[in-house]
Amino acid sequence: MPYDPSAYPPFAVTVDLVVLTVRKHALCALVVRRGGPPFQGRWALPGGFVRGDEDLEAAAARELTEETGLRPHVSGGQNAGAHLEQLATYGAPRRDPRMRVVSVAHLVLAPDLPSPTPGGDARSARWAPVGSLSGTDSGAEWDGTEQQESLAFDHGEILRDGVERARSKIEYSSLATAFCPPEFTVGELRRVYEAVWGVALDPRNFHRKVTGTPGFLVPTGGTTTRQGGRPAQLFRAGGATLLNPPMLRPEV
Amino acid sequence: MPYDPSAYPPFAVTVDLVVLTVRKHALCALVVRRGGPPFQGRWALPGGFVRGDEDLEAAAARELTEETGLRPHVSGGQNAGAHLEQLATYGAPRRDPRMRVVSVAHLVLAPDLPSPTPGGDARSARWAPVGSLSGTDSGAEWDGTEQQESLAFDHGEILRDGVERARSKIEYSSLATAFCPPEFTVGELRRVYEAVWGVALDPRNFHRKVTGTPGFLVPTGGTTTRQGGRPAQLFRAGGATLLNPPMLRPEV
DNA sequence: CTGTTTATCGTCAGGGAGACGACTATGATC
DNA sequence: GATCATAGTCGTCTCCCTGACGATAAACAG
């Protein structure tokens, strides 16, 4: 099937971002309010068109910087920016009612940002607990104090896939450190796991596991009491990216 | 950023297929020879354009059927067709020298097909051991008896990603059964793992693991001696899709 | 000073995996 | 038919990891 360049059906290609962070013991996703039709006024994932001469990952990084000011560390890299990776591609024929759009979704894991409304973009944006957005099943931490509304387009499905990817990936990789500031304590890292998985973990077993895995954490020598209680050692993310054996999330 | 439907850059969208099978103790990928420029005469992954009103997965399934006659069981389903799932999307600006093409790669795991040249397509197609295609590191089983040649476009990279996905996914899922005929023995399943991972596994421990995992295998009652030696029980794939705990491939 | 919070170290039992020994049931070969 | 090679299947033993949980340490709040 030698294809004919003059006869291919035209598509628009976008990138959509599932930007996750942990705020106040809850896994949150960045959502923006749509300013125009379709789905005007509804919340959606941030995203935009891929430019004609732009790589997909570069487009995702550009959108991320535009929305949050974060500068991603593509494909690994030390803590200090955000982790960015391709998630999946969504291309159902009528997912956008106006035209045929194929969206390459990306997943971003970011530390908690001080800015309440991230980025200086004119659109309103907020961090929404993933439990408050329909399409996710983690209703445990969802207490109903916020407006629950389904996302525009198929973004609910994309968010669900991104959350599931994050939940499973921190099992066998050191990616959870991407949710932490450059220096963090074992307890802070544990609270990340608890927020992402929505379960409580035993502090003693968790401490044994993460400090006993070579290359996962490297002590910086400092300590902190910012969590209250006894001072805790500070760590940086080590070079290891794969956890072997993995830390499996507890059964139902 | 309310986007303007009349001003988006146009892309062509294709699907490319990484079709894997196990033949004669080796993991093999389906490759087709290109009939026209660019890369004329080089081997490439099968694939083609997504039609204007066609879902991505449907396009992948259609291409698969056109190339091999296989009818995929999308997203799980019992043994009898092939497993198909989305792999990743490749969209570097100049990956196709003619125009901007974004390719949504899919991964297919198929049982060994009797047909030497799969499908009745006019193009020449063959099963190539993945070790014989550059871009993969599993050189152990590659003995140099076949022509080694790098694939067209970025298909070497796509193949490598697909092989890595298959290698890691059979660790924690029952997907390895997709490489097997509807009824198979424990030994045949073990040889699938050995071929995909390129390692030797202990038959006794493997037998204990797979027969001891609930829902992985269900005995059909029959036996076979098609492998020689003592008759072996026949099994079908059970309903379980996730292996818990996983069967981790041995270290280096 | 006492209670509370968080961090960290230890102990113990159970499960799973790797390393093997032993036995079984076929077909092939002498 | 006896023997051998080939696979399959069952057991055992040890080590390591994990989950459950007791105990101690070091800060702060009253």
XYZ file of C-alpha atoms (C1' of nucleotides) in Angstrom:
564
model
C 0.000 0.000 0.000
C 2.305 2.790 -1.206
C 0.460 5.776 0.090
C -0.351 8.868 -1.833
C 0.690 12.062 -0.074
C -1.993 14.028 -1.829
C -4.823 11.791 -0.698
C -4.436 11.335 3.035
C -7.280 12.467 5.262
C -6.301 15.567 7.257
C -6.235 15.509 11.050
C -5.591 18.066 13.724
C -3.144 16.878 16.367
C -3.190 18.217 19.895
C -1.518 17.433 23.166
C -3.544 17.201 26.358
C -1.933 17.186 29.761
C -2.782 15.233 32.863
C -0.850 17.257 35.425
C -0.923 15.632 38.834
C 0.307 16.852 42.164
C -0.268 16.083 45.818
C -1.826 18.848 47.869
C -2.981 18.471 51.422
C -3.033 14.696 51.387
C -4.992 14.522 48.139
C -4.041 13.704 44.583
C -5.022 16.689 42.456
C -5.175 17.342 38.735
C -4.826 20.620 36.923
C -7.992 21.641 35.105
C -8.845 24.762 33.157
C -12.223 26.267 32.416
C -13.167 26.365 28.766
C -13.768 29.857 27.490
C -15.678 28.955 24.351
C -17.792 26.301 22.726
C -17.985 23.427 22.714
C -18.305 22.622 26.393
C -18.103 26.311 27.230
C -17.708 26.853 30.939
C -16.861 23.236 31.619
C -13.584 22.119 33.116
C -11.098 20.443 30.802
C -7.515 19.288 30.765
C -4.987 21.849 29.595
C -3.673 21.321 26.104
C -3.346 22.753 22.664
C -2.345 22.211 19.083
C 0.950 20.749 18.055
C 2.764 23.157 15.804
C 3.757 22.210 12.322
C 7.432 21.677 13.060
C 7.226 20.683 16.690
C 7.900 17.360 18.347
C 5.054 15.894 20.387
C 6.984 15.944 23.628
C 8.158 19.483 22.949
C 4.564 20.556 22.432
C 3.603 18.997 25.732
C 6.491 20.697 27.491
C 5.577 24.020 25.930
C 1.960 23.737 27.002
C 3.058 22.781 30.493
C 5.306 25.789 30.795
C 2.589 28.050 29.463
C 0.081 26.728 31.977
C 2.162 26.315 35.096
C 5.596 27.767 34.577
C 7.002 24.333 35.269
C 9.961 23.241 33.211
C 9.731 19.499 32.802
C 12.602 17.080 33.053
C 11.810 14.870 30.134
C 12.353 11.157 30.565
C 13.895 11.031 33.980
C 16.248 13.506 35.512
C 16.644 14.741 39.003
C 14.060 16.402 41.090
C 13.671 20.118 40.457
C 11.186 20.216 37.645
C 8.369 17.924 36.769
C 8.295 14.483 35.250
C 6.760 14.309 31.794
C 5.964 11.220 29.767
C 3.619 10.270 26.993
C 0.434 8.669 28.250
C -1.711 7.513 25.345
C -3.410 8.809 22.232
C -7.129 9.398 21.886
C -8.652 9.652 18.462
C -12.269 8.581 18.385
C -13.809 10.123 15.267
C -16.262 12.411 17.073
C -14.427 13.161 20.268
C -14.333 16.788 19.188
C -17.614 17.794 17.566
C -16.001 20.355 15.286
C -13.416 18.296 13.450
C -11.268 15.229 13.527
C -8.781 15.743 16.327
C -6.243 13.225 17.554
C -4.917 14.055 20.980
C -1.626 12.731 22.293
C -2.097 12.843 26.050
C 0.891 13.311 28.305
C 1.272 12.705 32.007
C 3.027 15.209 34.246
C 3.927 14.594 37.867
C 4.773 17.795 39.678
C 5.621 18.816 43.236
C 3.096 20.923 45.042
C 3.210 24.431 43.669
C 2.867 27.406 45.947
C 0.752 29.319 43.418
C -2.931 28.751 44.136
C -3.920 29.441 40.552
C -1.080 27.980 38.596
C 0.365 29.950 35.729
C -0.444 33.424 34.617
C -2.745 32.351 31.862
C -5.883 34.379 31.428
C -8.097 31.316 31.700
C -9.143 30.233 35.135
C -7.316 27.155 36.279
C -7.354 25.188 39.473
C -6.155 22.038 41.153
C -9.056 19.661 41.522
C -8.867 16.581 43.726
C -9.152 13.665 41.344
C -11.856 12.196 43.544
C -14.007 15.219 42.797
C -13.891 14.652 39.056
C -16.184 11.987 37.789
C -14.536 9.282 35.827
C -12.289 8.301 38.685
C -13.197 5.657 41.164
C -11.200 6.880 44.121
C -14.185 8.259 45.914
C -12.782 7.557 49.341
C -11.176 10.935 49.853
C -13.922 12.783 48.033
C -16.084 14.521 50.603
C -18.393 16.484 48.377
C -17.336 19.938 49.457
C -16.424 20.914 45.917
C -18.459 21.124 42.797
C -18.521 17.800 41.026
C -18.736 18.058 37.293
C -17.604 15.809 34.503
C -14.816 17.057 32.277
C -15.239 18.222 28.698
C -14.645 15.965 25.699
C -13.237 12.588 26.700
C -11.008 14.210 29.268
C -12.563 12.235 32.094
C -11.340 9.058 30.480
C -7.906 10.546 29.832
C -7.637 11.685 33.440
C -8.654 8.264 34.670
C -5.996 6.627 32.522
C -3.384 9.096 33.729
C -4.246 8.531 37.374
C -4.095 4.790 36.895
C -0.731 5.123 35.165
C 0.616 7.169 38.061
C -0.774 4.748 40.618
C 0.809 1.745 39.002
C 4.058 3.398 38.031
C 5.065 4.439 41.527
C 4.890 0.777 42.432
C 7.929 -0.217 40.470
C 9.752 3.051 39.892
C 11.050 5.910 41.954
C 8.656 8.304 40.249
C 6.880 9.222 43.468
C 9.802 11.512 44.209
C 8.620 13.680 41.312
C 5.775 14.767 43.604
C 8.237 15.890 46.254
C 10.386 19.005 46.582
C 14.109 18.560 45.929
C 14.682 17.607 49.546
C 12.113 15.625 51.422
C 11.664 13.256 54.319
C 10.617 9.637 54.335
C 7.349 10.671 55.915
C 6.630 13.171 53.151
C 7.319 10.519 50.555
C 5.034 8.130 52.376
C 2.250 10.686 52.394
C 2.672 10.941 48.618
C 2.117 7.219 48.261
C -0.849 7.381 50.594
C -2.431 10.221 48.648
C -1.872 8.647 45.244
C -3.075 5.225 46.280
C -5.680 6.415 48.734
C -4.578 3.994 51.424
C -2.747 4.187 54.728
C 0.718 2.659 54.874
C 2.629 1.462 57.885
C 5.306 4.104 58.589
C 7.787 1.562 59.924
C 7.564 -0.862 57.032
C 7.590 1.982 54.529
C 10.687 3.448 56.108
C 12.430 0.089 56.001
C 11.503 -0.452 52.376
C 12.535 2.876 50.906
C 15.716 3.288 52.919
C 16.674 -0.299 52.225
C 16.336 -0.038 48.448
C 19.765 0.869 47.060
C 19.812 4.019 44.949
C 16.296 5.126 45.789
C 17.127 7.770 48.394
C 20.377 9.499 49.237
C 20.614 11.361 52.549
C 21.565 14.993 52.308
C 22.752 15.131 55.895
C 20.201 17.713 56.947
C 17.129 17.271 59.068
C 13.837 19.076 59.337
C 10.960 19.390 61.730
C 8.560 20.979 59.268
C 6.137 18.122 59.776
C 6.227 18.426 63.554
C 7.428 15.753 65.888
C 10.901 14.329 65.970
C 13.294 15.761 63.374
C 13.449 13.697 60.231
C 16.342 13.077 57.894
C 16.249 14.840 54.553
C 16.829 12.914 51.344
C 17.200 13.567 47.667
C 16.050 11.214 44.931
C 18.782 8.738 44.074
C 19.773 7.657 40.630
C 17.751 4.457 40.645
C 14.658 4.684 38.492
C 13.437 1.109 38.823
C 12.499 -0.447 42.132
C 13.386 -4.083 42.421
C 11.531 -5.677 44.036
C 8.611 -3.308 43.539
C 6.511 -1.833 46.312
C 3.082 -3.233 45.509
C 0.060 -1.326 46.690
C -1.989 -3.178 49.247
C -4.887 -5.325 48.120
C -8.417 -4.057 48.235
C -6.560 29.517 23.964
C -9.804 28.977 22.091
C -8.540 27.375 18.952
C -9.435 28.299 15.446
C -10.551 25.315 13.389
C -9.442 26.986 10.194
C -5.885 27.554 11.342
C -4.628 24.256 12.697
C -1.611 22.697 11.044
C -2.597 19.597 9.063
C -1.145 16.210 9.907
C -1.406 12.764 8.432
C -2.164 10.091 10.995
C -1.123 6.501 10.516
C -1.079 3.344 12.551
C 1.996 1.140 12.631
C 1.921 -2.372 13.983
C 4.432 -4.256 16.055
C 3.161 -7.790 15.520
C 5.030 -10.282 17.667
C 4.899 -14.037 17.742
C 7.058 -16.874 18.987
C 8.406 -19.220 16.364
C 10.933 -21.939 16.973
C 12.053 -20.595 20.335
C 12.537 -17.063 19.054
C 10.559 -13.876 19.394
C 9.719 -12.697 15.887
C 8.219 -9.533 14.463
C 6.263 -9.112 11.280
C 8.019 -6.897 8.756
C 7.095 -5.969 5.216
C 9.320 -4.836 2.409
C 8.699 -1.332 1.152
C 7.716 -1.179 -2.463
C 8.378 2.500 -3.077
C 10.362 5.457 -1.849
C 11.384 6.504 0.650
C 13.341 3.575 2.044
C 12.407 1.535 -1.021
C 13.359 -2.098 -0.598
C 13.935 -1.746 3.135
C 11.998 -3.662 5.737
C 9.398 -1.740 7.705
C 6.597 -2.357 10.135
C 3.170 -2.905 8.601
C 0.823 0.029 8.834
C -1.223 2.549 6.972
C -3.337 5.631 7.099
C -6.199 6.091 9.487
C -9.359 6.785 7.558
C -11.330 9.940 8.079
C -14.078 8.368 10.146
C -12.190 5.504 11.701
C -11.183 4.949 15.286
C -7.469 4.443 15.909
C -7.907 0.967 17.294
C -10.226 0.051 14.441
C -7.608 1.196 11.969
C -5.013 -0.960 13.677
C -7.361 -3.938 13.641
C -8.133 -3.391 9.972
C -4.462 -3.214 9.055
C -3.785 -6.345 11.055
C -6.491 -8.268 9.290
C -5.293 -7.034 5.924
C -1.743 -8.121 6.656
C -2.212 -11.380 8.489
C -5.829 -12.423 8.403
C -5.787 -12.285 12.190
C -8.866 -10.954 13.883
C -7.766 -9.259 17.066
C -9.482 -9.495 20.408
C -9.277 -5.921 21.480
C -8.530 -5.248 25.120
C -8.503 -8.733 26.541
C -10.712 -11.581 25.563
C -10.032 -15.261 25.314
C -7.438 -16.903 23.246
C -8.402 -17.477 19.617
C -7.354 -14.272 17.977
C -4.583 -11.907 18.780
C -4.127 -9.369 21.531
C -4.075 -5.759 20.370
C -3.272 -2.677 22.406
C -2.020 0.792 21.777
C 1.708 1.132 22.234
C 2.782 4.759 21.826
C 2.694 7.608 19.352
C 5.634 8.791 17.305
C 5.559 12.221 15.778
C 9.006 13.689 15.299
C 8.683 16.427 12.677
C 10.866 14.757 10.032
C 10.305 11.092 10.771
C 8.752 10.827 7.322
C 10.692 12.901 4.801
C 7.626 13.612 2.657
C 5.269 15.210 5.119
C 4.297 15.547 8.731
C 3.077 12.146 9.822
C 2.063 11.154 13.314
C 2.004 7.412 13.807
C 0.023 5.726 16.543
C 1.878 2.455 17.055
C 0.008 -0.594 18.258
C 1.277 -3.818 19.725
C -0.098 -7.167 18.626
C 0.703 -10.479 20.273
C -0.254 -13.424 18.104
C 0.115 -17.181 18.285
C 2.434 -18.794 15.786
C 0.764 -18.754 12.399
C 1.116 -21.687 10.051
C 1.438 -19.443 6.998
C 5.102 -18.789 6.220
C 4.331 -15.545 4.452
C 1.468 -14.146 6.465
C -1.478 -12.668 4.675
C -2.198 -12.623 1.012
C -0.977 -9.117 0.495
C 1.044 -8.491 -2.649
C 3.961 -7.090 -0.661
C 6.552 -9.488 0.611
C 6.290 -10.002 4.309
C 8.143 -12.191 6.752
C 8.666 -12.990 10.380
C 12.024 -11.682 11.459
C 13.610 -12.685 14.763
C 13.772 -9.485 16.751
C 17.415 -10.171 17.485
C 18.138 -9.887 13.780
C 16.737 -6.384 13.536
C 19.010 -3.670 14.769
C 17.574 -1.485 17.409
C 16.995 -4.360 19.785
C 19.531 -5.435 22.300
C 18.594 -9.074 22.593
C 21.509 -10.255 20.558
C 21.868 -13.499 22.453
C 19.668 -15.567 20.209
C 20.815 -13.784 17.077
C 23.212 -16.037 15.230
C 23.803 -14.021 12.116
C 22.313 -16.451 9.644
C 19.823 -13.901 8.367
C 20.285 -10.578 6.753
C 20.657 -7.855 9.338
C 19.302 -4.530 8.264
C 17.868 -1.596 10.108
C 14.199 -0.846 9.624
C 12.834 2.091 7.668
C 11.804 5.373 9.287
C 11.945 5.197 13.087
C 10.524 1.698 13.037
C 13.551 0.271 14.793
C 12.756 2.429 17.777
C 9.082 1.507 17.641
C 9.930 -2.180 17.482
C 12.289 -1.840 20.419
C 9.584 -0.138 22.473
C 7.078 -2.811 21.531
C 9.402 -5.634 22.471
C 10.159 -3.986 25.783
C 6.440 -3.533 26.419
C 5.805 -7.207 25.716
C 8.718 -8.275 27.883
C 7.545 -6.282 30.846
C 3.858 -6.926 30.410
C 4.061 -10.703 30.601
C 5.607 -10.226 34.020
C 2.445 -9.022 35.674
C -0.308 -10.127 33.313
C -1.458 -13.315 31.679
C -0.698 -11.891 28.249
C 1.847 -14.559 27.413
C -1.096 -16.832 26.647
C -1.796 -14.614 23.627
C 1.275 -16.203 22.041
C -0.168 -19.677 22.543
C -2.799 -21.643 20.639
C -6.199 -21.960 22.340
C -5.034 -25.056 24.190
C -1.482 -25.331 25.359
C 0.706 -27.011 27.930
C 2.673 -25.509 30.771
C 5.850 -26.324 28.899
C 4.693 -24.475 25.816
C 3.841 -21.456 27.923
C 7.246 -21.643 29.555
C 8.953 -21.697 26.184
C 7.042 -18.534 25.319
C 8.448 -16.799 28.376
C 11.898 -18.089 27.579
C 11.716 -16.837 24.010
C 10.370 -13.417 24.913
C 12.800 -12.846 27.748
C 15.700 -14.695 26.182
C 16.465 -16.608 29.353
C 16.084 -20.174 30.584
C 13.542 -20.806 33.312
C 13.376 -23.666 35.758
C 10.552 -25.950 34.566
C 9.615 -26.993 38.098
C 9.399 -23.532 39.575
C 7.601 -22.254 36.511
C 5.067 -25.063 36.733
C 4.449 -24.335 40.400
C 4.026 -20.638 39.755
C 1.597 -20.760 36.850
C -0.515 -23.604 38.135
C -0.601 -22.053 41.590
C -1.858 -18.656 40.428
C -5.662 -18.729 40.648
C -7.425 -17.910 37.408
C -4.337 -18.001 35.236
C -4.801 -21.456 33.722
C -7.815 -23.723 33.592
C -7.269 -27.383 32.693
C -9.243 -28.649 29.748
C -8.935 -32.256 30.848
C -7.039 -33.318 27.766
C -3.392 -34.179 27.392
C -0.939 -34.056 24.543
C 2.424 -35.490 23.646
C 3.111 -33.123 20.784
C 6.266 -31.934 22.518
C 7.555 -35.461 23.072
C 8.168 -36.984 26.447
C 5.570 -37.602 29.067
C 2.043 -36.438 28.159
C 1.304 -32.987 29.437
C -1.963 -31.520 30.634
C -3.676 -29.086 28.325
C -4.861 -25.721 29.599
C -6.808 -22.744 28.396
C -6.192 -19.173 29.482
C -8.201 -18.394 32.588
C -10.128 -15.249 33.246
C -7.418 -13.602 35.314
C -5.626 -10.856 33.456
C -3.409 -9.605 36.257
C -0.839 -11.777 37.977
C -0.486 -11.078 41.633
C 2.215 -11.438 42.704
C 3.924 -10.932 39.358
C 6.436 -13.299 37.812
C 9.510 -11.117 37.571
C 12.050 -11.950 34.933
C 15.380 -13.024 36.339
C 18.107 -10.450 36.884
C 20.810 -9.871 34.327
C 6.420 17.739 83.367
C 3.179 15.286 80.631
C 0.878 14.228 76.619
C 1.055 14.305 71.511
C 3.187 13.818 67.245
C 6.429 11.997 64.137
C 10.628 9.318 63.219
C 13.304 5.249 63.587
C 14.890 0.617 65.146
C 13.716 -4.332 66.237
C 11.321 -8.685 66.327
C 8.579 -12.352 64.632
C 5.706 -15.207 61.639
C 4.149 -16.351 56.924
C 4.562 -16.469 51.864
C 6.903 -16.715 47.685
C 10.925 -17.744 44.889
C 15.320 -19.950 43.629
C 17.898 -24.238 43.776
C 17.469 -28.851 43.303
C 16.221 -34.058 44.123
C 13.006 -37.546 42.847
C 9.636 -39.822 40.277
C 6.502 -40.574 36.107
C 5.105 -41.451 31.456
C 5.819 -41.227 26.792
C 8.572 -42.305 22.173
C 13.045 -43.713 20.172
C 16.848 -46.931 19.866
C 19.279 -51.090 20.385
C 11.383 -55.981 25.364
C 15.115 -53.359 27.868
C 17.231 -49.103 27.825
C 17.658 -44.267 27.011
C 16.372 -39.644 26.111
C 12.814 -36.297 26.741
C 9.304 -33.817 29.195
C 6.221 -33.258 32.864
C 5.012 -33.118 37.801
C 5.530 -33.288 42.842
C 8.388 -32.167 47.018
C 11.806 -30.093 49.978
C 14.837 -26.645 51.834
C 16.495 -22.136 52.458
C 16.504 -17.247 51.974
C 14.409 -12.937 51.532
C 10.688 -9.906 51.661
C 6.574 -8.327 53.693
C 2.963 -7.326 57.013
C 1.889 -6.770 61.883
C 3.293 -4.593 65.700
C 6.249 -3.428 70.137
C 9.584 -0.077 71.731
C 12.433 3.962 71.827
C 13.772 8.803 70.438
C 13.241 13.681 69.782
C 10.747 17.514 68.944
C 6.508 20.797 70.450
C 2.123 22.224 73.102
C -0.156 22.689 77.196
